[in-house]
Backbone as XML, in Angstrom:
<?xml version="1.0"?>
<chain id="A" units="angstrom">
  <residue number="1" name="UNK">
    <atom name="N" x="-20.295" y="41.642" z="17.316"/>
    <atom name="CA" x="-19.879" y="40.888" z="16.156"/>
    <atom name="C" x="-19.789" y="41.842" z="14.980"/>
  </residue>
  <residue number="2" name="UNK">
    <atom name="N" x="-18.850" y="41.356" z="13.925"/>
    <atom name="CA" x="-18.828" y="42.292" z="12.932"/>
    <atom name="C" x="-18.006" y="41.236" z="12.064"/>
  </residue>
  <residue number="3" name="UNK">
    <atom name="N" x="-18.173" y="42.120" z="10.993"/>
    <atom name="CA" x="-17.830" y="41.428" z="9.184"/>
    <atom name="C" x="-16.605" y="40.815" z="9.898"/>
  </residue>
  <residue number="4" name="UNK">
    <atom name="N" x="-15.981" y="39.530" z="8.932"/>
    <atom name="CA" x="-14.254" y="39.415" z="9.261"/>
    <atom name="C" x="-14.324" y="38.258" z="10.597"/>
  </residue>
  <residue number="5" name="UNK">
    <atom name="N" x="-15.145" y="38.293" z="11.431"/>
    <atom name="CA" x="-15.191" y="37.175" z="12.621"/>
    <atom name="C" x="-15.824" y="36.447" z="12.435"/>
  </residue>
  <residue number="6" name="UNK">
    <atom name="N" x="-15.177" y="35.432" z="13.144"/>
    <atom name="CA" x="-15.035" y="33.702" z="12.721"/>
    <atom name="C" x="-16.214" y="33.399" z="13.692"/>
  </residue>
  <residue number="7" name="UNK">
    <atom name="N" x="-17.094" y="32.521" z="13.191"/>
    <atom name="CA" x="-17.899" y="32.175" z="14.077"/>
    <atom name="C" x="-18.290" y="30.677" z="13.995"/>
  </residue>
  <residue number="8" name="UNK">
    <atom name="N" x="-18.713" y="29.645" z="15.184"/>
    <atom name="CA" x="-19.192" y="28.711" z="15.147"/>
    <atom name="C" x="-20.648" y="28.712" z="15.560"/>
  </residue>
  <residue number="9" name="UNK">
    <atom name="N" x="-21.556" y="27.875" z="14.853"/>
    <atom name="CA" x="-22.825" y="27.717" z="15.371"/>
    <atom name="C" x="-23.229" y="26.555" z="15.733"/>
  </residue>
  <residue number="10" name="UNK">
    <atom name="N" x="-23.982" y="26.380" z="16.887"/>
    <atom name="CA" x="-24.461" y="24.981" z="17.703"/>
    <atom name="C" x="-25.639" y="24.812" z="17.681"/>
  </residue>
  <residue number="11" name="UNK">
    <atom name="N" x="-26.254" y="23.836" z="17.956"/>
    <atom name="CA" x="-27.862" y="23.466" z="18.292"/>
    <atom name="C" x="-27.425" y="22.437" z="19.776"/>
  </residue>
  <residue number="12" name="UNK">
    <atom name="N" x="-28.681" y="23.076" z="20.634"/>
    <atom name="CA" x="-28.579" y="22.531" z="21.795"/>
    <atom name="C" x="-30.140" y="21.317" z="21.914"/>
  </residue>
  <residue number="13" name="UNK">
    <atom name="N" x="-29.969" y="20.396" z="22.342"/>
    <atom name="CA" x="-31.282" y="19.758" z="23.250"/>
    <atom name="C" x="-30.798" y="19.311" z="24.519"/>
  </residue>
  <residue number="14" name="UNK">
    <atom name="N" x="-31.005" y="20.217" z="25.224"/>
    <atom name="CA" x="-30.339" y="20.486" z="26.778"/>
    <atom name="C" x="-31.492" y="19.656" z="27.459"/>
  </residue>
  <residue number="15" name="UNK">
    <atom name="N" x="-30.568" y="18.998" z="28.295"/>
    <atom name="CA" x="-31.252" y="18.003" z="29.243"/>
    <atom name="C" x="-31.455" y="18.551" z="30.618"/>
  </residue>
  <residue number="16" name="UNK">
    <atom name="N" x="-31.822" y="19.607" z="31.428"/>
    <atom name="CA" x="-31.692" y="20.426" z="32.762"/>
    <atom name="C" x="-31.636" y="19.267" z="33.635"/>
  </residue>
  <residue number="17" name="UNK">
    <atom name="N" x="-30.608" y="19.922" z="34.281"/>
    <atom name="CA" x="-30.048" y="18.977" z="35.531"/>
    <atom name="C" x="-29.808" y="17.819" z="35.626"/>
  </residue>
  <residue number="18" name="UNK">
    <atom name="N" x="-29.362" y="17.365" z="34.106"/>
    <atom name="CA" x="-28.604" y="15.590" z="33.729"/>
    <atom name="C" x="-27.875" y="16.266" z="32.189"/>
  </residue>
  <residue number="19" name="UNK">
    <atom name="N" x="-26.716" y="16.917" z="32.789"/>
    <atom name="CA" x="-25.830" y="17.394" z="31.592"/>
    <atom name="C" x="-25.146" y="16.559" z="30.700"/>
  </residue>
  <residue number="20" name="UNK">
    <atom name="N" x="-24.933" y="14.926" z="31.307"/>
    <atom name="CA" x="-24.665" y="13.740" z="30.574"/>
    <atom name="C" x="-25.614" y="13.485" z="29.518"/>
  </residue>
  <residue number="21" name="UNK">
    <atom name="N" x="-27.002" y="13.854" z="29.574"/>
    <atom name="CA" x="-28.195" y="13.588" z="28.484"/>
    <atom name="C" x="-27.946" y="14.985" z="27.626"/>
  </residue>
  <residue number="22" name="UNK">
    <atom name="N" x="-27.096" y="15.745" z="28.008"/>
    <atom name="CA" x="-27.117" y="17.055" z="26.852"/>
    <atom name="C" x="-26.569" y="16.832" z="25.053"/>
  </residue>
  <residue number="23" name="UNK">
    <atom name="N" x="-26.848" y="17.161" z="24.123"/>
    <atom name="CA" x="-26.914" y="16.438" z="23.162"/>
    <atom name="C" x="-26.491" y="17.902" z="22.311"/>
  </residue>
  <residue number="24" name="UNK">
    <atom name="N" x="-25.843" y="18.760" z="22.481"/>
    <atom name="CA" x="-25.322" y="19.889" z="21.587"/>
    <atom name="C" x="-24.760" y="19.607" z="20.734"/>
  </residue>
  <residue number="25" name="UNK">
    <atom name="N" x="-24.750" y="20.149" z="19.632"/>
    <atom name="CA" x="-24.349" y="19.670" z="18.274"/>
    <atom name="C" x="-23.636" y="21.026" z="17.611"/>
  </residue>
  <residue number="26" name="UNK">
    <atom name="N" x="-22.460" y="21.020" z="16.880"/>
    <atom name="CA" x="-22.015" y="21.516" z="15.875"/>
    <atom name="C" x="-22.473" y="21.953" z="14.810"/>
  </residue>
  <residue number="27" name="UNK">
    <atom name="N" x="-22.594" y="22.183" z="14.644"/>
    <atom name="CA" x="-23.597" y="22.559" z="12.700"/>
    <atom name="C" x="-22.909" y="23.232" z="11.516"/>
  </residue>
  <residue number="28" name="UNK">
    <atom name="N" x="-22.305" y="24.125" z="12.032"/>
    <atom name="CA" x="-21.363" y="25.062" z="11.139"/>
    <atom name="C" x="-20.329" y="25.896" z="11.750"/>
  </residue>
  <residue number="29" name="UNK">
    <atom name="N" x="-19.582" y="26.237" z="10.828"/>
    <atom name="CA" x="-17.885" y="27.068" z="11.181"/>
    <atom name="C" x="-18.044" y="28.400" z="10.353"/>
  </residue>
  <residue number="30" name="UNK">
    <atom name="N" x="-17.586" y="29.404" z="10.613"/>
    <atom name="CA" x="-17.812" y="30.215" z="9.173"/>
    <atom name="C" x="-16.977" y="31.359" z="9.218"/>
  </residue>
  <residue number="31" name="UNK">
    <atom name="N" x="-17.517" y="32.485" z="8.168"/>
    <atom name="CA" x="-16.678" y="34.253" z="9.011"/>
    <atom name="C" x="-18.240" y="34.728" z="8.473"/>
  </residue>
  <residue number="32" name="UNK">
    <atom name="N" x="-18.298" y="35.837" z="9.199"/>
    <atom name="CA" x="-19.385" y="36.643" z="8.703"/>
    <atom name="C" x="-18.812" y="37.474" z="7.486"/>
  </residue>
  <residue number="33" name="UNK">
    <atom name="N" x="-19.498" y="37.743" z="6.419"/>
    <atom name="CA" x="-19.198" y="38.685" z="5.126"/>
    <atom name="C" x="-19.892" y="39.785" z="5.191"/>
  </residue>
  <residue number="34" name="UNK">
    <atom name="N" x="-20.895" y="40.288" z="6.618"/>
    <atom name="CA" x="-21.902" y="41.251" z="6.456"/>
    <atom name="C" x="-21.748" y="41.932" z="8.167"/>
  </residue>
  <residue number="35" name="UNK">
    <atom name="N" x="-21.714" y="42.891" z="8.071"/>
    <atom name="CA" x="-21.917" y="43.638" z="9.511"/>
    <atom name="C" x="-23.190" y="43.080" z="10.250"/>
  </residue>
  <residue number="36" name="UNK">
    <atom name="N" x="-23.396" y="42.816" z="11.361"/>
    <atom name="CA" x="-24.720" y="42.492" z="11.818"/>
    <atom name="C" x="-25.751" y="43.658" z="11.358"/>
  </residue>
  <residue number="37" name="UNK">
    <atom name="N" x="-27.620" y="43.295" z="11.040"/>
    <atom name="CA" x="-28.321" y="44.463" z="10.677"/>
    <atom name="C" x="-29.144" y="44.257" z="11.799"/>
  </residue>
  <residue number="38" name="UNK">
    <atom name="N" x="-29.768" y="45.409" z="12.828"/>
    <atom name="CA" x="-30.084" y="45.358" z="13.402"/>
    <atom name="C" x="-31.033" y="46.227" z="13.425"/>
  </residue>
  <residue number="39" name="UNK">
    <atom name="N" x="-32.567" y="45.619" z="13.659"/>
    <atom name="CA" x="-33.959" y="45.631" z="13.132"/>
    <atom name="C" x="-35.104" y="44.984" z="14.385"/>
  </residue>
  <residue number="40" name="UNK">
    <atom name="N" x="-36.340" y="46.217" z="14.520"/>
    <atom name="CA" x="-37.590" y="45.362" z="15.087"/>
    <atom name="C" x="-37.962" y="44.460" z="14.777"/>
  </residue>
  <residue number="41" name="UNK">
    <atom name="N" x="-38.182" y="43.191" z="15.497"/>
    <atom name="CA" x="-39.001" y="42.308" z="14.556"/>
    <atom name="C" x="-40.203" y="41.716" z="15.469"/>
  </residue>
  <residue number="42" name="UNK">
    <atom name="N" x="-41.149" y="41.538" z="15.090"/>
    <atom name="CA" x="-42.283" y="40.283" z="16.304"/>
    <atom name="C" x="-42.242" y="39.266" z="15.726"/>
  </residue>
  <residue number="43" name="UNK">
    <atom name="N" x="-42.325" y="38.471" z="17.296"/>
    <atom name="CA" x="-42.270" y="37.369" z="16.726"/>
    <atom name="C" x="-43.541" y="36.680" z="18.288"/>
  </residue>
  <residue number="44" name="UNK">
    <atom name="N" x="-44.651" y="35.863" z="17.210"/>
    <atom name="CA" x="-45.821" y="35.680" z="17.947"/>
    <atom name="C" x="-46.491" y="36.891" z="18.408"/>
  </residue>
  <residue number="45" name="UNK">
    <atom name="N" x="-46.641" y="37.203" z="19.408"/>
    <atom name="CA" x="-47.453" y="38.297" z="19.954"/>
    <atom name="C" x="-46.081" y="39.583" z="20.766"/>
  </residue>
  <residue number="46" name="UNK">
    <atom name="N" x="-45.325" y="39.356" z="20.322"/>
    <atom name="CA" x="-44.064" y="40.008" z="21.186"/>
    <atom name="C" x="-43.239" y="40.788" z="20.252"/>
  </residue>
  <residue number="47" name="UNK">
    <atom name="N" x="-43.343" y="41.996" z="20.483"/>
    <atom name="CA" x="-42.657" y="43.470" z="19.760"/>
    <atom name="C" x="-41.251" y="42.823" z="20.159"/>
  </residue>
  <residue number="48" name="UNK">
    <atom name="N" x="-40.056" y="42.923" z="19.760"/>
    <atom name="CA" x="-39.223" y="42.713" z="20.148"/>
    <atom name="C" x="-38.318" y="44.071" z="19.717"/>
  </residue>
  <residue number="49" name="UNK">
    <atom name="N" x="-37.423" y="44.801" z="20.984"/>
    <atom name="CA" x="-36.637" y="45.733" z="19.671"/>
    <atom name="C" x="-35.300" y="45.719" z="18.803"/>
  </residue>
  <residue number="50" name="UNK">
    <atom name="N" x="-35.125" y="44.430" z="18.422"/>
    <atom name="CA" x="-34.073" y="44.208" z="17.351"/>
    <atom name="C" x="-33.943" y="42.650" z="17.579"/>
  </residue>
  <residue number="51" name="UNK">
    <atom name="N" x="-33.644" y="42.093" z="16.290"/>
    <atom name="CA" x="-33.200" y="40.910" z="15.421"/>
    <atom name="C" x="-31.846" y="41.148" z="15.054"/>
  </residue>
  <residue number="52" name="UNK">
    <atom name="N" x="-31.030" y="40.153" z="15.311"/>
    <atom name="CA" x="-30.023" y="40.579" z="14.688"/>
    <atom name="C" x="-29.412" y="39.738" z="13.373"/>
  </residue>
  <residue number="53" name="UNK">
    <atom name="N" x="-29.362" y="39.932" z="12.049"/>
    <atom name="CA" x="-29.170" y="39.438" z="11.022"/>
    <atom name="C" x="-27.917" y="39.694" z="10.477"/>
  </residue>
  <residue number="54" name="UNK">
    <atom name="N" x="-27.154" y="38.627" z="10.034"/>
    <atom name="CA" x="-26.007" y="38.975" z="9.077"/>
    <atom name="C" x="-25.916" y="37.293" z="7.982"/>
  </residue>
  <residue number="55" name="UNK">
    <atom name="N" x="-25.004" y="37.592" z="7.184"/>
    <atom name="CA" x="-24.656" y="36.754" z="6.256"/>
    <atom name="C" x="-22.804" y="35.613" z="6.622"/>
  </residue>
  <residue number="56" name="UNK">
    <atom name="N" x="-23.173" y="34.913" z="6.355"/>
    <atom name="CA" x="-21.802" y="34.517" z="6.567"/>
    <atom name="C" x="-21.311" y="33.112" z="5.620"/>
  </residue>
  <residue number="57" name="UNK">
    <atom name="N" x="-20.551" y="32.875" z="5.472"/>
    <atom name="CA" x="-19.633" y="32.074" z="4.750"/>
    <atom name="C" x="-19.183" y="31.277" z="5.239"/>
  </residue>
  <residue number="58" name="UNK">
    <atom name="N" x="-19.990" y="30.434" z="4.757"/>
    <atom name="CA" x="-20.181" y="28.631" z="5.418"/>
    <atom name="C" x="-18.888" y="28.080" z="5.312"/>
  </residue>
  <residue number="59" name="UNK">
    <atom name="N" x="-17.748" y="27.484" z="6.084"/>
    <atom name="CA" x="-16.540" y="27.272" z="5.280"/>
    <atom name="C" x="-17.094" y="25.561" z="5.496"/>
  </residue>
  <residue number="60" name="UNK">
    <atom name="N" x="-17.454" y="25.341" z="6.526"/>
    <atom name="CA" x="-18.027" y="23.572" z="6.930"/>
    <atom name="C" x="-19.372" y="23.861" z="7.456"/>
  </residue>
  <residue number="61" name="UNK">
    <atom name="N" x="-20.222" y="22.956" z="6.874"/>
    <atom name="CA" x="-21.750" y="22.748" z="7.452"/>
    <atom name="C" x="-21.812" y="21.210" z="7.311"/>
  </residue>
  <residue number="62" name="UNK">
    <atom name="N" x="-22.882" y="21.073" z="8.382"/>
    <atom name="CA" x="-23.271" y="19.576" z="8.040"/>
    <atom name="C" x="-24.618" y="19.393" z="8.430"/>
  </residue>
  <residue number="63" name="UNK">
    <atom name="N" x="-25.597" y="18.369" z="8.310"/>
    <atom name="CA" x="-26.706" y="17.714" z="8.417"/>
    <atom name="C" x="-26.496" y="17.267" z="10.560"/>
  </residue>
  <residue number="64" name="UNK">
    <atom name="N" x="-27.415" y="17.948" z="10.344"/>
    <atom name="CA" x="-27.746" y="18.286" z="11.683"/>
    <atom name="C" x="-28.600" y="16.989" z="12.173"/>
  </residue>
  <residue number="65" name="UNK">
    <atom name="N" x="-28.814" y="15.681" z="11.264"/>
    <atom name="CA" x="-29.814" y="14.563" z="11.235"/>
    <atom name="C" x="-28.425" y="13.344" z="11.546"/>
  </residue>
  <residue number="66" name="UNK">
    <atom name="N" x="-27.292" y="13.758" z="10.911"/>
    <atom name="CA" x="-26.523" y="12.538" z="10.559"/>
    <atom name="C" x="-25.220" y="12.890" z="10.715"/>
  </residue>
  <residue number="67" name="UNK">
    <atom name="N" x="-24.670" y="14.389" z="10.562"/>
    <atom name="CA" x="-23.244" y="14.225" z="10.881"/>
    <atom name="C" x="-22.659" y="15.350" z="11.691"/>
  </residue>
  <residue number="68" name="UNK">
    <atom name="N" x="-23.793" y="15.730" z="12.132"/>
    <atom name="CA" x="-23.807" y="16.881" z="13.270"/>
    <atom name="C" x="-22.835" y="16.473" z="14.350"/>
  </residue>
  <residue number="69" name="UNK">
    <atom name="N" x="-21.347" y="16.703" z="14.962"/>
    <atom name="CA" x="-20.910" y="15.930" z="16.062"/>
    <atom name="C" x="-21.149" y="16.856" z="17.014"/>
  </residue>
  <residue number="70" name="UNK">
    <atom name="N" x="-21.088" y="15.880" z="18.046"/>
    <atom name="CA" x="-21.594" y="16.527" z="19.528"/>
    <atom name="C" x="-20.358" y="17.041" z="20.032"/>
  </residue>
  <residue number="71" name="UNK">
    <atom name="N" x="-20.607" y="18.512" z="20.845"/>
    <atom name="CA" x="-19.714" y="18.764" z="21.636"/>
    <atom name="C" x="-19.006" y="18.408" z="23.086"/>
  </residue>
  <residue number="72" name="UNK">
    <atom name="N" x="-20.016" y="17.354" z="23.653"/>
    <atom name="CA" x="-19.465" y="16.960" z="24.735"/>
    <atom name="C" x="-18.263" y="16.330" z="24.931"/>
  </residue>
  <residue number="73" name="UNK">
    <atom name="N" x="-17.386" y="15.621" z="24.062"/>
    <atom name="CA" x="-16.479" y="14.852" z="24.053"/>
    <atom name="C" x="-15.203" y="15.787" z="24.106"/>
  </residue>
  <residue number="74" name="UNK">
    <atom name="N" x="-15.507" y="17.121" z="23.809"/>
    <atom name="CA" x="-14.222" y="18.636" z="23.916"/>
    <atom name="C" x="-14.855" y="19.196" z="24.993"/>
  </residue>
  <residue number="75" name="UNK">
    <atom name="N" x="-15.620" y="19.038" z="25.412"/>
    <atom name="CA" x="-16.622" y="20.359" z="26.381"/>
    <atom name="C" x="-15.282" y="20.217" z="27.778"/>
  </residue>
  <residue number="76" name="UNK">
    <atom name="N" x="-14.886" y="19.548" z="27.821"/>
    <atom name="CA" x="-13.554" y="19.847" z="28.954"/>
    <atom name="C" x="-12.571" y="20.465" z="28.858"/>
  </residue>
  <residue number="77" name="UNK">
    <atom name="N" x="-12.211" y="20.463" z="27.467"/>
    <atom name="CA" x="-11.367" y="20.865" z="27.645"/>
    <atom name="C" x="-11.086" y="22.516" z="26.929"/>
  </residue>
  <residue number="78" name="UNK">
    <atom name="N" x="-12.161" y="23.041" z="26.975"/>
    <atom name="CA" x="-12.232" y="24.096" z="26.224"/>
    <atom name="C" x="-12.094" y="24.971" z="27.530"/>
  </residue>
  <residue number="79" name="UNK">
    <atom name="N" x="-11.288" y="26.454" z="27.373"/>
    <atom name="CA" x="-10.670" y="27.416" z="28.110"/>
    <atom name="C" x="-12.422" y="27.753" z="28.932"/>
  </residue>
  <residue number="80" name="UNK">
    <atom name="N" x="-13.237" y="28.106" z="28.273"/>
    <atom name="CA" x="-14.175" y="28.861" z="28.826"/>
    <atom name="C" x="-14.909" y="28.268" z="29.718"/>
  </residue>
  <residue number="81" name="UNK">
    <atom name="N" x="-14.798" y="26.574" z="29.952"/>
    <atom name="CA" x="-15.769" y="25.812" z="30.382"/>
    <atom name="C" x="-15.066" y="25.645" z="31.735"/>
  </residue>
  <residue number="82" name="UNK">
    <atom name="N" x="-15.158" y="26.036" z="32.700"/>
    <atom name="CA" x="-14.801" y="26.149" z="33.734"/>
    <atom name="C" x="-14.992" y="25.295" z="35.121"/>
  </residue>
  <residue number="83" name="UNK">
    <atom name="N" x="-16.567" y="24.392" z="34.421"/>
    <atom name="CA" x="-17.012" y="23.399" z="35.553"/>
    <atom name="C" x="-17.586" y="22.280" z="33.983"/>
  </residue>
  <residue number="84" name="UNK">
    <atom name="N" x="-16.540" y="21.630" z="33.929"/>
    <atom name="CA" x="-17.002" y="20.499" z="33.025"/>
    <atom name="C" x="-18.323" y="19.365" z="33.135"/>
  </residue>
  <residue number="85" name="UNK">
    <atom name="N" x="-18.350" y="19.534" z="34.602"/>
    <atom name="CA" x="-19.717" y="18.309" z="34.928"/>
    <atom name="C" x="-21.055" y="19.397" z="34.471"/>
  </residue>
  <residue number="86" name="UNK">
    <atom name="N" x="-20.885" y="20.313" z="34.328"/>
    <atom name="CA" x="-22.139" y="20.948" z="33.750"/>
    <atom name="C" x="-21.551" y="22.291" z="32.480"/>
  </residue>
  <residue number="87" name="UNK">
    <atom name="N" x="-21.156" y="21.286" z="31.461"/>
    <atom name="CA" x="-20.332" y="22.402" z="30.410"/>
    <atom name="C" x="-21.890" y="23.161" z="29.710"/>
  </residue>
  <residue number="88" name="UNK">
    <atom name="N" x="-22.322" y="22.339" z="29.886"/>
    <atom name="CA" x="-23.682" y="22.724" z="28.511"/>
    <atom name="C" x="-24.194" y="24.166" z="29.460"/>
  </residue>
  <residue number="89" name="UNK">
    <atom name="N" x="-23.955" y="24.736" z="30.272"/>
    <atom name="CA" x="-24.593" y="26.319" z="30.970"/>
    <atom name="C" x="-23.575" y="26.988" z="29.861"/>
  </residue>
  <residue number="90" name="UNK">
    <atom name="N" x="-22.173" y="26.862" z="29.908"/>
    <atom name="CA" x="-21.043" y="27.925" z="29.022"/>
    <atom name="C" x="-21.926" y="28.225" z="27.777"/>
  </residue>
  <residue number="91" name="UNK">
    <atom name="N" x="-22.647" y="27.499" z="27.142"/>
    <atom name="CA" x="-22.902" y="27.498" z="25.966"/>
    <atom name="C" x="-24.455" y="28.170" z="25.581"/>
  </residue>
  <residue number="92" name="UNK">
    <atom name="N" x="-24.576" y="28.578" z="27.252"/>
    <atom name="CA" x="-26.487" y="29.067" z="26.790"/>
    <atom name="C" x="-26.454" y="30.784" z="26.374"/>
  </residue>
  <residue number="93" name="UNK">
    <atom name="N" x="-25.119" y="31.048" z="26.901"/>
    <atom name="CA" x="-25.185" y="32.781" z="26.873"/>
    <atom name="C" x="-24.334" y="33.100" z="25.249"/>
  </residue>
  <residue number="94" name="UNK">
    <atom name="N" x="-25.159" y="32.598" z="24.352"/>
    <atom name="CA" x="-24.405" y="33.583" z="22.748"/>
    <atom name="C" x="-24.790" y="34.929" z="22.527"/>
  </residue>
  <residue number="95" name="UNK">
    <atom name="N" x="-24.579" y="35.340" z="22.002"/>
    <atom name="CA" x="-23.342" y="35.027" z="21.364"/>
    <atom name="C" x="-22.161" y="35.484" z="22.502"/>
  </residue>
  <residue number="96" name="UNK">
    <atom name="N" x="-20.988" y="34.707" z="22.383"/>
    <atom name="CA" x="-20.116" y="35.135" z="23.271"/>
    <atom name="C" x="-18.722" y="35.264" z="22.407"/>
  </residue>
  <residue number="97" name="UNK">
    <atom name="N" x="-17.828" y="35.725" z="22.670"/>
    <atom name="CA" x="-16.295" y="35.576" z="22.196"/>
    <atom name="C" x="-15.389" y="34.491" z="22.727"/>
  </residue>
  <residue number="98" name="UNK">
    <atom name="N" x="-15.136" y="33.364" z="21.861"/>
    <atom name="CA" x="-14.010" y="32.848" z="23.138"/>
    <atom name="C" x="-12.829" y="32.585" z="22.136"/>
  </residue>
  <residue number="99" name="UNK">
    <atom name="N" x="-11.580" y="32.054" z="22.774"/>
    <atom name="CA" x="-10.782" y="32.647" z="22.334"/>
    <atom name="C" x="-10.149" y="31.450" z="20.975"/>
  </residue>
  <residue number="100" name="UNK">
    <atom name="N" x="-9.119" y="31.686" z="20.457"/>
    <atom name="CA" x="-8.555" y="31.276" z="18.736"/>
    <atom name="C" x="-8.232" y="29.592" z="19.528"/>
  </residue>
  <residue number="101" name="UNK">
    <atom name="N" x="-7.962" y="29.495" z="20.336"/>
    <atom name="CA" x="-7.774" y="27.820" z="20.432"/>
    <atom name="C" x="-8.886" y="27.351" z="21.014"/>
  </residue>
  <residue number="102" name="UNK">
    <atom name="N" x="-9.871" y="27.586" z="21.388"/>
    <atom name="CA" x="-11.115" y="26.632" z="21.364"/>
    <atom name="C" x="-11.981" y="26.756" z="20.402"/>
  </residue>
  <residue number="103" name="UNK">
    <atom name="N" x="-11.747" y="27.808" z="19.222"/>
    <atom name="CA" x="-12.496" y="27.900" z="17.943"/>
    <atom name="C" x="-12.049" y="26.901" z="17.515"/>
  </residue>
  <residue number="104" name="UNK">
    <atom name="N" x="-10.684" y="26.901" z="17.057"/>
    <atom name="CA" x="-10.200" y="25.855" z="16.505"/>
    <atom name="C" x="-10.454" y="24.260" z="17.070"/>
  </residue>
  <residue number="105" name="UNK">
    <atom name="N" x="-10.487" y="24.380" z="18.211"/>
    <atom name="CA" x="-11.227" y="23.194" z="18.705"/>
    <atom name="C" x="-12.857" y="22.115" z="17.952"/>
  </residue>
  <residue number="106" name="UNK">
    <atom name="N" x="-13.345" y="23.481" z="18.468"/>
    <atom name="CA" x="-14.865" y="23.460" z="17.986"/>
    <atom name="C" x="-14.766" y="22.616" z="16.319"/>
  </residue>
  <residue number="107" name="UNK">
    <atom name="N" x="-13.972" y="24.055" z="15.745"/>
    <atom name="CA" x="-13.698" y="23.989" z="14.254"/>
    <atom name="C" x="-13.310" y="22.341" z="13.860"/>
  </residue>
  <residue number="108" name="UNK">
    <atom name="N" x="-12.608" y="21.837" z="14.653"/>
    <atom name="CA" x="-11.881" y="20.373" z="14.305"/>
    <atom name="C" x="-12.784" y="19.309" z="13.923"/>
  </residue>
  <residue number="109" name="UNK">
    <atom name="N" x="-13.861" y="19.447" z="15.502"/>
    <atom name="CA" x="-14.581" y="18.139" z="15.113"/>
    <atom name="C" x="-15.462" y="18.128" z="13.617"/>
  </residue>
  <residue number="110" name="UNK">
    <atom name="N" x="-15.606" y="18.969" z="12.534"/>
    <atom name="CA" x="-15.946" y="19.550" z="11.922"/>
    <atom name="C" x="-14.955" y="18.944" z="10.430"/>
  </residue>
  <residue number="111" name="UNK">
    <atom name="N" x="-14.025" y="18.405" z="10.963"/>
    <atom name="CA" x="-12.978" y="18.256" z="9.706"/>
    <atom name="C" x="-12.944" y="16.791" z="9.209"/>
  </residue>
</chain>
């Protein structure tokens, strides 16, 4: 990732092995304005060797309590999701790249 790319962010409460109870949510659309900084950090009892931090530019956010929409209702039809009866796995490996028409996807329910 780097300054200039568009990114979406999700919150998951993944239901394992009843992907119909999966409840992923939208939260924000954005671009990053900052190169990723990449830094030790612990967290609990665990050295970790890098955090990765950047800044970005909220273009849509929402309340993650009340108008957060779920992604399951696109999770088919998005390029990357390849086995729709279990879309919510595509979504455990971030950060990932996927491509300008399922951003825009993502991006929609958002509008």
């Amino acid at each position: 990732m780097r300054r200039g790319d568009r990114v979406a962010f999700y919150v998951t409460r993944g239901a394992f092995g009843n992907p119909v109870r999966d409840r992923s949510r939208l939260v924000a659309v954005g671009t990053l304005v900052s190169d990723p900084d990449e830094a030790p950090v612990r967290i609990l009892d665990d050295d970790l060797p890098f955090s990765v931090a950047f800044r970005i530019d909220h273009q849509v956010k929402t309340d993650l309590r009340t108008t957060a929409p779920e992604v399951a209702p696109i999770a088919g039809n998005l390029s990357f999701v390849k086995r729709p009866e279990v879309w919510g796995q595509y979504f455990r490996n971030t950060p990932f790249e996927i491509s300008e028409d399922d951003f825009n996807a993502l991006a929609s329910l958002l509008k």
